[in-house]
XYZ file of C-alpha atoms in Angstrom:
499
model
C 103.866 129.021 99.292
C 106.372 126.290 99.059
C 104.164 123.630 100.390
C 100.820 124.759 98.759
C 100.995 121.653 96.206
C 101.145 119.470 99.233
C 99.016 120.898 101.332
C 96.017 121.428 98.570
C 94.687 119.245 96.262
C 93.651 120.425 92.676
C 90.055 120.651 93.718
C 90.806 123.248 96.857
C 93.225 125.111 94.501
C 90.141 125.699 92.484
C 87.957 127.087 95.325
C 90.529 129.329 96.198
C 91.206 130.837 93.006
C 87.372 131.245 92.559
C 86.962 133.290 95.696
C 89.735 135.509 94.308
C 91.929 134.139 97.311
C 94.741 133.047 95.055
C 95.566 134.649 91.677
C 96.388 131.650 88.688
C 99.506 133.457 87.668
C 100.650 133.115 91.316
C 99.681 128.924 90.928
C 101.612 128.885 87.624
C 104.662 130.382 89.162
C 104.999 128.431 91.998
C 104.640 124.849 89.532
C 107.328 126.196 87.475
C 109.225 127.060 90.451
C 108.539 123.488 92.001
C 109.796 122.122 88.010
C 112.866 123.944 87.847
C 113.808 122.684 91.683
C 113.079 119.113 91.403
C 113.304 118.220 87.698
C 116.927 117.978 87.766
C 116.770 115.236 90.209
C 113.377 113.688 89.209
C 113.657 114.129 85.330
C 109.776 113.832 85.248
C 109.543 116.663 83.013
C 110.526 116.270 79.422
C 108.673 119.663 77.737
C 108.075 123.133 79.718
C 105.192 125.320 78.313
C 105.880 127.927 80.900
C 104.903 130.955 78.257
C 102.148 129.928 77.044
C 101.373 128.522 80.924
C 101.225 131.962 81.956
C 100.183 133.768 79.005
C 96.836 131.912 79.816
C 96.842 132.072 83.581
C 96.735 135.942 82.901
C 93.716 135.502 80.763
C 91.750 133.623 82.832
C 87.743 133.316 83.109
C 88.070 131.757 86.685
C 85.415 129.155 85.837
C 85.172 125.755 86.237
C 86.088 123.515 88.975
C 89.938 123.755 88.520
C 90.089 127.362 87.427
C 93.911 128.227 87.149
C 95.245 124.935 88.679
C 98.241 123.840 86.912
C 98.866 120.737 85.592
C 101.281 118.440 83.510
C 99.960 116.568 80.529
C 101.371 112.995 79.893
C 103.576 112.692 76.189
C 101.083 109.832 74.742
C 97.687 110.974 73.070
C 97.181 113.917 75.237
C 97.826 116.166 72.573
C 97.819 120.046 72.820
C 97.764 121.793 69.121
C 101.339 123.168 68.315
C 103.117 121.774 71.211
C 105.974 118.564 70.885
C 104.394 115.147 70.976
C 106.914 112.692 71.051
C 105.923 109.297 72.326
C 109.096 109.541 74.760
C 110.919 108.341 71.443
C 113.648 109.897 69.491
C 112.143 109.093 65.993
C 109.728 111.904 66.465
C 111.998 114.626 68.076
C 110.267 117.368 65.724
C 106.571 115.950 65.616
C 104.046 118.861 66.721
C 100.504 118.303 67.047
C 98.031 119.378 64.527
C 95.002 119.969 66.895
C 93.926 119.810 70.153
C 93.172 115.943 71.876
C 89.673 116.226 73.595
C 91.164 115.138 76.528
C 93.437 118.348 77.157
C 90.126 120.445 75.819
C 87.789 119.269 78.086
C 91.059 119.667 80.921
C 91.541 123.273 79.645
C 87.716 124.065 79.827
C 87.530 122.879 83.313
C 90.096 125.393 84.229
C 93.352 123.583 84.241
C 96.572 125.451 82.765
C 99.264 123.137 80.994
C 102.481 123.607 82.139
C 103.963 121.265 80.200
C 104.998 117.133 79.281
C 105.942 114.497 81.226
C 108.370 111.409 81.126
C 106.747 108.785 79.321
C 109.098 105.194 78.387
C 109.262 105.094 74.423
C 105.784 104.720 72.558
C 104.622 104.109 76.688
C 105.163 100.417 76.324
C 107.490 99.771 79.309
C 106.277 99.533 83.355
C 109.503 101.557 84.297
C 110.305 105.196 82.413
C 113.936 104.709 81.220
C 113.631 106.048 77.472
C 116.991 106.687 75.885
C 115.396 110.173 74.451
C 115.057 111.609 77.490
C 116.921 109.698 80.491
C 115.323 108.054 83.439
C 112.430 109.425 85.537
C 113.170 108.575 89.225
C 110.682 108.398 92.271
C 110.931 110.659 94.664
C 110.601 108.390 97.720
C 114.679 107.165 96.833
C 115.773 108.199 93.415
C 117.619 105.128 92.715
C 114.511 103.363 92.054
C 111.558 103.741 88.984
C 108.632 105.156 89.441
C 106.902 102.487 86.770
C 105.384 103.410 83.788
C 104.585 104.164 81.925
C 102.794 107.140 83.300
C 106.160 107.683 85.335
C 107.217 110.922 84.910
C 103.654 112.033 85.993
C 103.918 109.871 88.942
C 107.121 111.243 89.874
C 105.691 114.901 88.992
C 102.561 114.610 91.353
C 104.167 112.759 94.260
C 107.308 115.496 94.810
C 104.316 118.444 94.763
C 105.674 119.915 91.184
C 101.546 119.848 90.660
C 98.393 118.338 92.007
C 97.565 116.138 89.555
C 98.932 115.063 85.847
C 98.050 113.046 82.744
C 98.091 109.742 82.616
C 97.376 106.412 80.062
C 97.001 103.366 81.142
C 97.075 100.418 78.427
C 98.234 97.496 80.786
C 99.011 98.846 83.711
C 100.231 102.418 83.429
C 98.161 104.338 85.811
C 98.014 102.176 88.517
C 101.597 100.633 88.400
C 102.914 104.362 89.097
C 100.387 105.069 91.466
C 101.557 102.081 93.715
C 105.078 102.858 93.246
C 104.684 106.802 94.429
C 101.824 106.222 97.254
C 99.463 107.712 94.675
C 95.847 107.047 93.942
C 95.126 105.768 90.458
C 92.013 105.044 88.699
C 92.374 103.236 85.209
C 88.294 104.161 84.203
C 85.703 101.824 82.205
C 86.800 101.239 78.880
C 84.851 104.011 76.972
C 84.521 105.938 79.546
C 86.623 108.884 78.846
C 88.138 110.645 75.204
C 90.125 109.131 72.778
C 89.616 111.763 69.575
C 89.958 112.768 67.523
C 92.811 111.175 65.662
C 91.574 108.383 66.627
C 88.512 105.805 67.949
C 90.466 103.278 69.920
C 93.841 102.811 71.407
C 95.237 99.549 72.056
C 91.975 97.661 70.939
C 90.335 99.866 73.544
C 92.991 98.272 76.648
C 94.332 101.719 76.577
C 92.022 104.668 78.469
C 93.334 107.981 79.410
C 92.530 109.640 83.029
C 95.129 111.327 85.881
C 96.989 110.687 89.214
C 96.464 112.363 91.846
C 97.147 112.895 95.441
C 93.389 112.806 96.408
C 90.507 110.458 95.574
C 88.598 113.514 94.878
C 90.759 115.555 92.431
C 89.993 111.814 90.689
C 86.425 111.862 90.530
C 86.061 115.407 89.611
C 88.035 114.774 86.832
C 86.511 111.757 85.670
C 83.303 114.014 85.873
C 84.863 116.515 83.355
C 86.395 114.273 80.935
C 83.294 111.792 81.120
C 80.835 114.089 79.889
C 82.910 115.102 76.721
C 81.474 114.792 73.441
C 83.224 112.383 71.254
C 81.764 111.398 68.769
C 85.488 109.116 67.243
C 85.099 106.759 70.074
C 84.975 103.583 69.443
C 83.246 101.630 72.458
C 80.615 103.216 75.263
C 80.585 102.364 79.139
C 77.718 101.472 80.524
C 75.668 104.669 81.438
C 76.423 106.549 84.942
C 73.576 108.721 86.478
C 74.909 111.267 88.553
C 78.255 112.969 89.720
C 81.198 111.316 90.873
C 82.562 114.277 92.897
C 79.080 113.231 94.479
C 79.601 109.474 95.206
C 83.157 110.187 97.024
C 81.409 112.102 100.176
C 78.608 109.987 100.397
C 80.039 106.895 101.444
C 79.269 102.830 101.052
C 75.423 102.164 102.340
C 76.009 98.042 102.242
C 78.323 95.633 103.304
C 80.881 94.220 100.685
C 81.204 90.829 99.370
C 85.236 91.519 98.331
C 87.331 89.130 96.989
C 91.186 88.531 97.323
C 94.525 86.764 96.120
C 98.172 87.343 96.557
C 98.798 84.272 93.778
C 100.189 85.811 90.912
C 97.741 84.361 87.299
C 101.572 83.548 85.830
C 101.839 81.375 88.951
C 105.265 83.149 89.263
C 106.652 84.702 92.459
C 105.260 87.948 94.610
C 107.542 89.789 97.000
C 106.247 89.469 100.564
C 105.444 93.264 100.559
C 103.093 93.067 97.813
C 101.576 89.750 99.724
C 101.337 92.134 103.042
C 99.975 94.781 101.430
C 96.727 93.423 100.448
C 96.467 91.213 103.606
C 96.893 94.078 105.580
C 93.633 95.772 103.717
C 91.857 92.811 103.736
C 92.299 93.295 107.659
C 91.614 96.949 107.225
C 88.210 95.981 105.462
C 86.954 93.303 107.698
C 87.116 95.681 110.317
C 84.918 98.207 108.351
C 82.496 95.329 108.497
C 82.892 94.023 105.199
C 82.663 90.442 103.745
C 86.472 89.396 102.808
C 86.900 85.818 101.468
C 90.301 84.511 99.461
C 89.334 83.651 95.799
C 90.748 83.834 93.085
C 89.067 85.593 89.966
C 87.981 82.710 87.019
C 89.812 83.440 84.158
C 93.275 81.421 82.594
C 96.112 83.988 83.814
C 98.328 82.599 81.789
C 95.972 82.817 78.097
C 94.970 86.467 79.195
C 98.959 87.361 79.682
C 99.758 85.688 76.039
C 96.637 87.460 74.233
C 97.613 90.774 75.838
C 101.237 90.500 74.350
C 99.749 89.609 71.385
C 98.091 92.393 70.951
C 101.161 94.533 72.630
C 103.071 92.968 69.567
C 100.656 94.079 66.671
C 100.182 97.459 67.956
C 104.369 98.123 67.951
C 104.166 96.534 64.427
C 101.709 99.195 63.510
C 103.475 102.012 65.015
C 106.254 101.004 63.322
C 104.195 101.185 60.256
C 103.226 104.793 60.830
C 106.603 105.839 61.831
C 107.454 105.439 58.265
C 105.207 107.658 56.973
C 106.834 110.442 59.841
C 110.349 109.450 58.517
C 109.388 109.165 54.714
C 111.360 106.168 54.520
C 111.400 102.541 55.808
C 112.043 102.350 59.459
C 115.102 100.851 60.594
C 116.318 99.037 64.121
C 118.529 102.173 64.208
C 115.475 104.177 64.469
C 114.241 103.017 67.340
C 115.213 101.328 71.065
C 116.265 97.961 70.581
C 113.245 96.685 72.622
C 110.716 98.733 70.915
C 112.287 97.070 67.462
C 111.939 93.851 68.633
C 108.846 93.495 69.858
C 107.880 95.333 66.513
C 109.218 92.510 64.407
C 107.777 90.102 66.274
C 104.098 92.031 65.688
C 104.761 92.270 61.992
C 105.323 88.182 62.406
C 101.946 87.890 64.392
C 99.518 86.621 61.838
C 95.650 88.062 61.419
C 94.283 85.118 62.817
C 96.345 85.344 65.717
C 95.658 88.748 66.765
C 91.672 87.819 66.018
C 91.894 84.781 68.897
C 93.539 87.099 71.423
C 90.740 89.667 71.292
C 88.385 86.605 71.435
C 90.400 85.865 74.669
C 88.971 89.058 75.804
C 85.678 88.747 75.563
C 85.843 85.476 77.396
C 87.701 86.725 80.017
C 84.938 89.738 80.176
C 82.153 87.437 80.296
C 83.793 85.283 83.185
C 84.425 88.563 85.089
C 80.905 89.303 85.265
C 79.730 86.329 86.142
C 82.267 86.363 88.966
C 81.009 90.219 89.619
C 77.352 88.532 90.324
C 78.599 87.120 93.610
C 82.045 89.653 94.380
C 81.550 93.455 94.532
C 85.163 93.763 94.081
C 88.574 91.397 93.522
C 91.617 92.833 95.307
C 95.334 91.927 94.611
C 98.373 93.216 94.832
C 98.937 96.087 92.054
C 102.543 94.624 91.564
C 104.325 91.506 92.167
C 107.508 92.919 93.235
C 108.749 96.127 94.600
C 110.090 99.056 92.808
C 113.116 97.943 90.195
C 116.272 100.061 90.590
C 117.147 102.671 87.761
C 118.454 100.670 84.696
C 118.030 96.990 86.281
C 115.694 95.999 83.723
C 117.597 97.339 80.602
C 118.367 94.834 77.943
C 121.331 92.797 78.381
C 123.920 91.513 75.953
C 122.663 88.419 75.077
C 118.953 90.239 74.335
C 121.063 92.711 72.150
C 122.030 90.282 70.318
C 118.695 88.491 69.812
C 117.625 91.750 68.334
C 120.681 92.139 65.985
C 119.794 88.227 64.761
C 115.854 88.601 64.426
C 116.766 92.043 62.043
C 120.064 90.363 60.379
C 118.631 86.993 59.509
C 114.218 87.455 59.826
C 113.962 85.178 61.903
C 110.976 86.465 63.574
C 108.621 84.298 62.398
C 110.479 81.324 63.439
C 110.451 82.701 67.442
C 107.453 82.750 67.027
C 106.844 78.908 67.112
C 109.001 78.390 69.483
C 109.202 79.100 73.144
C 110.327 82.201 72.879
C 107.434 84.444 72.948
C 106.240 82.429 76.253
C 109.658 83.353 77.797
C 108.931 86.793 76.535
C 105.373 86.967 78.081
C 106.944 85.561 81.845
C 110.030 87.987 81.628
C 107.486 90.880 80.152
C 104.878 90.801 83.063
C 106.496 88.374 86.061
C 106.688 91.910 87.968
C 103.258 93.434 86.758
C 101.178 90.423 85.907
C 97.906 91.889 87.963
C 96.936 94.919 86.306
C 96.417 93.686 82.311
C 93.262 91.858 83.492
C 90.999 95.042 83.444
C 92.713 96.723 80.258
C 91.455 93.411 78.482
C 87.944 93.168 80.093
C 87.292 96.922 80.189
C 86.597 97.038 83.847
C 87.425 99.663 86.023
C 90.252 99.483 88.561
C 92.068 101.379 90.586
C 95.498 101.511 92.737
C 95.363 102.882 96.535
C 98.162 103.524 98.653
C 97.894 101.216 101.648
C 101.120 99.822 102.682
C 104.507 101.340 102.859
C 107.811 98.590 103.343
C 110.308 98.950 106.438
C 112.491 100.929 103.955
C 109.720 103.580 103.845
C 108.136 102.967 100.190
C 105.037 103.166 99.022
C 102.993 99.956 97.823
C 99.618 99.813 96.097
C 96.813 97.514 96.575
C 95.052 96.654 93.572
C 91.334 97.080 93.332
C 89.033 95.648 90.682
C 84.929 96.359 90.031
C 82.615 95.493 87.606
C 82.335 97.514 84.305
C 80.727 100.792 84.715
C 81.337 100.427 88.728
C 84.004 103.735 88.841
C 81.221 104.726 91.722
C 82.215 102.056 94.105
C 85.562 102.267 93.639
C 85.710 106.082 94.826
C 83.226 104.965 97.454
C 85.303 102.756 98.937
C 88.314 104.877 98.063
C 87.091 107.741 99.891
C 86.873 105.731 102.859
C 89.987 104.032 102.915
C 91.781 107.826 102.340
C 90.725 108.178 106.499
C 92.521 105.292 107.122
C 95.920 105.809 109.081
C 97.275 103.050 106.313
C 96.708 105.460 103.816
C 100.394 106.851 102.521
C 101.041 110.463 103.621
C 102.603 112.197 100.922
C 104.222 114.803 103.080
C 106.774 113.121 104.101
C 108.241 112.498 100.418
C 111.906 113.224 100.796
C 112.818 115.068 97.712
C 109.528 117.278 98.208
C 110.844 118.573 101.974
C-alpha cells in the first residue's frame, strides 16, 4: 500500500472506502506511516493527531464524498477545537483552540479524518516556510530548496504522498506559490467563496481565502463543493452566486473557444527567470493548439500602486496581530517575542496611519473594477505564478544589516520616519520581486489558480498562473481539467523523496 497516496486521489480513496474496499483505519495508518517516513526529511508536519486520527477512523459513518480519507490541516485559521494552533510562531506555543473553524467542520462532515498540522512560516506572512518555531519545510523535488509559502508544509505534505490533499490559505499568494513550486494544482477561490467563522468575518480585508492543494483538479472542485455550500453566517463578503456542482464542471469540458490573455512582464517591471518566461509561453503554445484565442496583453491595472497598497495592508494586519498577541501574553509584546521580520513589519503597521490603510483598500476596488472591464474582452489572463525559481533553504533570511534596521526602528521609533522615506518602496521591491504575480487576485477577489505545466532541465516543477473573472472558479477547473491530459502536465510519481 506504499504507493496508494500516489496512485489515488482523495476523491477515489472515497469510492473505495464506500464500497467497503478499503477500511479508514487502514487509510489512517498508512498517512501516519507515510508522516513518520518522510517528515524527518520534509519537516512539513509540525502537530500529529494520530489518536484522535484513528479514534475517529474507527467510528466512521462512511458517508460523504471523502469518507475516511486522511488529511492534514494547515496551522492558520483552520482551527480544530482542543488541538494546538500556533500561527507557525513561538509566542503561542500553548494556544489551543476553543471551537471548531467551519472550514475543518464542513472537511470532517464530508468524511475527511485530520491527521494533524502542517508547516506554516510565522503568522503565514512569508512565500518560503522557514519559521524559527519549527525549522524549515523543504520540497520534496531537492530538499535544499523551499517549497514557498506560506502553505508550504502542505505543499511539501501532498507532493511526497504523506496525503492526498491538505489545508491551505492563501492571502497573497500562498496557495498557488506552493503549488508551482511542488508541481501541484492550486486554486485560490472567489473572495467569499468559502468559510472564514466563526472567530471571525474577514481575514486580511478579505485578500485572505482558505481552500486545499491537491494532486488532482478534481479532489479541488469537490472540495470547493463542500466547503462552498457551508453556512456562515460571520462572513463578511459573498461571491457571486454559482448554480450547479463543480465536481460537475471538471468532466464536462470547455464548449467555446477562449479569448486568453498573457504576459511574462513582471507589474514591478523587475526581472523574471527564463523558466518562469518558458513556462507560460510554452502553455500559451499548448492552448493555441487546443484552438484557443492567445494574444500578449498585459492586464490594466498600476503594478506597482497594487504592490504598495497590498503591503500596506500586509503592514496593518502584523500591527494588529501584534495587538492581539498582547492580550495572549498578558503583557506588552516585545521584538523578543517575535521573528525579527514579523516585528518589523509590525512597527511599521502600527506607523501606517488610518488614512493610509483607507487609500490602499480604495486601490482595490479600482483595480477590481479595471479587471472586469478587462474580463469583458479576456476570458482569462495568464502569467507566470512566480518570477523566479525556487529559493534555496535559508537564502532569503534576514541579513546583518536588516538585523540591525530592526534593532534601530525598536531602539530609537523610528518607524514613522521610514515611512516617508524610500524605505518602504525598497521594502515592497525586495518583499514581492520573486512573487509579484499572484497579489493581484487576493486584492480584486478574483479567482485564480496555479497548474503545473513546465518542469526546468534540473527536473523542477514550475506553475503557470491562471486568472478569471470573479465568480469564474467553473472555467478555471474547465480548463484545468483539460490541461491535466496534457503530457506537460507534472507527474508527481516521479517525486524523489516519495520513491
Amino acid at each position: 500500500m506504499g504507493s496508494l497516496f500516489r496512485d489515488y486521489d482523495a476523491t477515489g480513496l472515497g469510492e473505495l472506502v464506500r464500497k467497503r474496499e478499503l477500511k479508514p483505519r487502514e487509510l489512517v495508518e498508512l498517512s501516519v506511516s507515510e508522516i513518520e517516513r518522510l517528515n524527518p526529511v520534509l519537516g512539513a508536519v509540525t502537530h500529529k493527531m494520530y489518536e484522535q486520527a484513528l479514534e475517529q477512523a474507527d467510528h466512521h459513518s462512511l458517508e460523504g464524498p471523502f469518507a475516511g480519507v486522511p488529511m492534514l490541516l494547515k496551522d492558520m485559521y483552520q482551527d480544530v477545537k482542543g488541538e494546538p494552533m500556533t500561527y507557525g510562531s513561538g509566542a503561542y506555543r500553548g494556544h489551543r483552540a476553543e471551537q471548531d473553524s467551519i472550514y475543518a467542520a464542513e472537511l470532517r462532515k464530508a468524511g475527511m479524518v485530520f491527521v494533524g498540522y502542517t508547516n506554516v512560516p510565522e503568522f503565514a506572512l512569508m512565500a518560503v516556510t522557514e519559521p524559527k518555531q519549527y525549522g524549515p519545510a523543504r520540497n520534496p523535488w531537492n530538499t535544499n530548496v523551499t517549497p514557498g509559502g506560506s502553505s508550504g508544509g502542505s505543499a511539501a505534505a501532498v507532493a511526497s504522498g504523506m496525503v492526498p490533499v491538505a489545508g491551505a490559505s492563501d492571502g497573497g499568494g500562498s496557495i498557488r506559490i506552493p503549488a508551482s513550486y511542488c508541481g501541484l494544482f492550486g486554486l485560490k477561490p472567489t473572495r467569499g467563496r468559502t468559510p472564514v467563522g466563526p472567530q471571525a468575518g474577514r481575514h486580511w480585508q478579505g485578500a485572505s481565502v482558505s481552500h486545499v492543494l491537491s494532486r488532482t483538479v478534481r479532489d479541488s472542485a469537490a472540495i470547493l463543493d463542500c466547503l462552498a455550500s457551508a453556512r456562515d453566517t460571520t462572513r463578511a463578503f459573498l461571491s457571486p452566486s454559482f448554480a450547479g456542482q463543480y465536481s460537475d464542471v471538471v468532466g464536462r469540458g470547455l464548449n467555446k473557444r477562449l479569448r486568453i490573455a498573457y504576459s511574462i512582464q513582471s507589474p514591478l517591471d523587475t526581472e523574471v527567470d527564463e523558466d518562469c518566461r518558458q513556462a507560460v509561453l510554452q502553455t500559451a503554445r499548448v492552448l493555441e493548439s487546443m484552438g484557443h484565442d492567445v494574444v500578449e496583453q498585459t492586464a490594466p491595472v498600476d503594478g506597482r500602486q497594487i504592490a504598495k497598497s497590498y503591503i500596506t495592508m500586509y503592514f496593518g494586519e502584523i500591527g494588529a496581530e501584534l495587538q492581539g498577541l498582547e492580550r495572549i501574553l498578558g503583557r506588552k509584546a516585545n521584538r523578543h517575542d517575535v521573528e525579527p521580520t514579523t516585528w518589523l513589519l509590525g512597527t511599521l503597521g502600527k506607523a501606517t496611519s488610518a488614512a493610509d490603510f483607507v487609500m490602499s483598500l480604495n486601490e482595490w476596488d479600482k483595480a477590481a473594477m479595471q479587471m472586469e472591464t478587462f474580463h469583458e474582452t479576456y476570458d482569462l489572463y495568464i502569467t507566470p505564478t512566480t518570477a523566479m525559481r525556487q529559493a534555496k533553504i535559508g537564502e532569503l533570511e534576514l541579513k546583518f544589516a536588516e538585523k540591525a534596521l530592526v534593532s534601530m526602528v525598536d531602539k530609537f521609533g523610528i518607524a514613522k520616519i521610514l515611512q516617508k522615506t524610500g524605505v518602504v518602496d525598497t521594502l515592497v521591491e525586495t518583499s514581492l520581486r520573486r512573487t509579484p504575480f499572484t497579489q493581484l487576485a487576493n486584492l480584486t477577489g478574483q479567482p485564480a489558480m496555479s497548474v503545473p505545466m513546465y518542469q526546468t532541465a534540473d527536473g523542477l516543477p514550475l506553475g503557470v498562473h491562471v486568472i478569471a473573472a470573479r465568480g469564474r472558479e467553473d472555467l478555471l477547473y474547465q480548463l484545468a481539467a483539460e490541461l491535466e491530459q496534457r503530457p506537460e502536465w507534472t507527474d508527481l510519481t516521479k517525486v524523489p523523496t516519495a520513491n
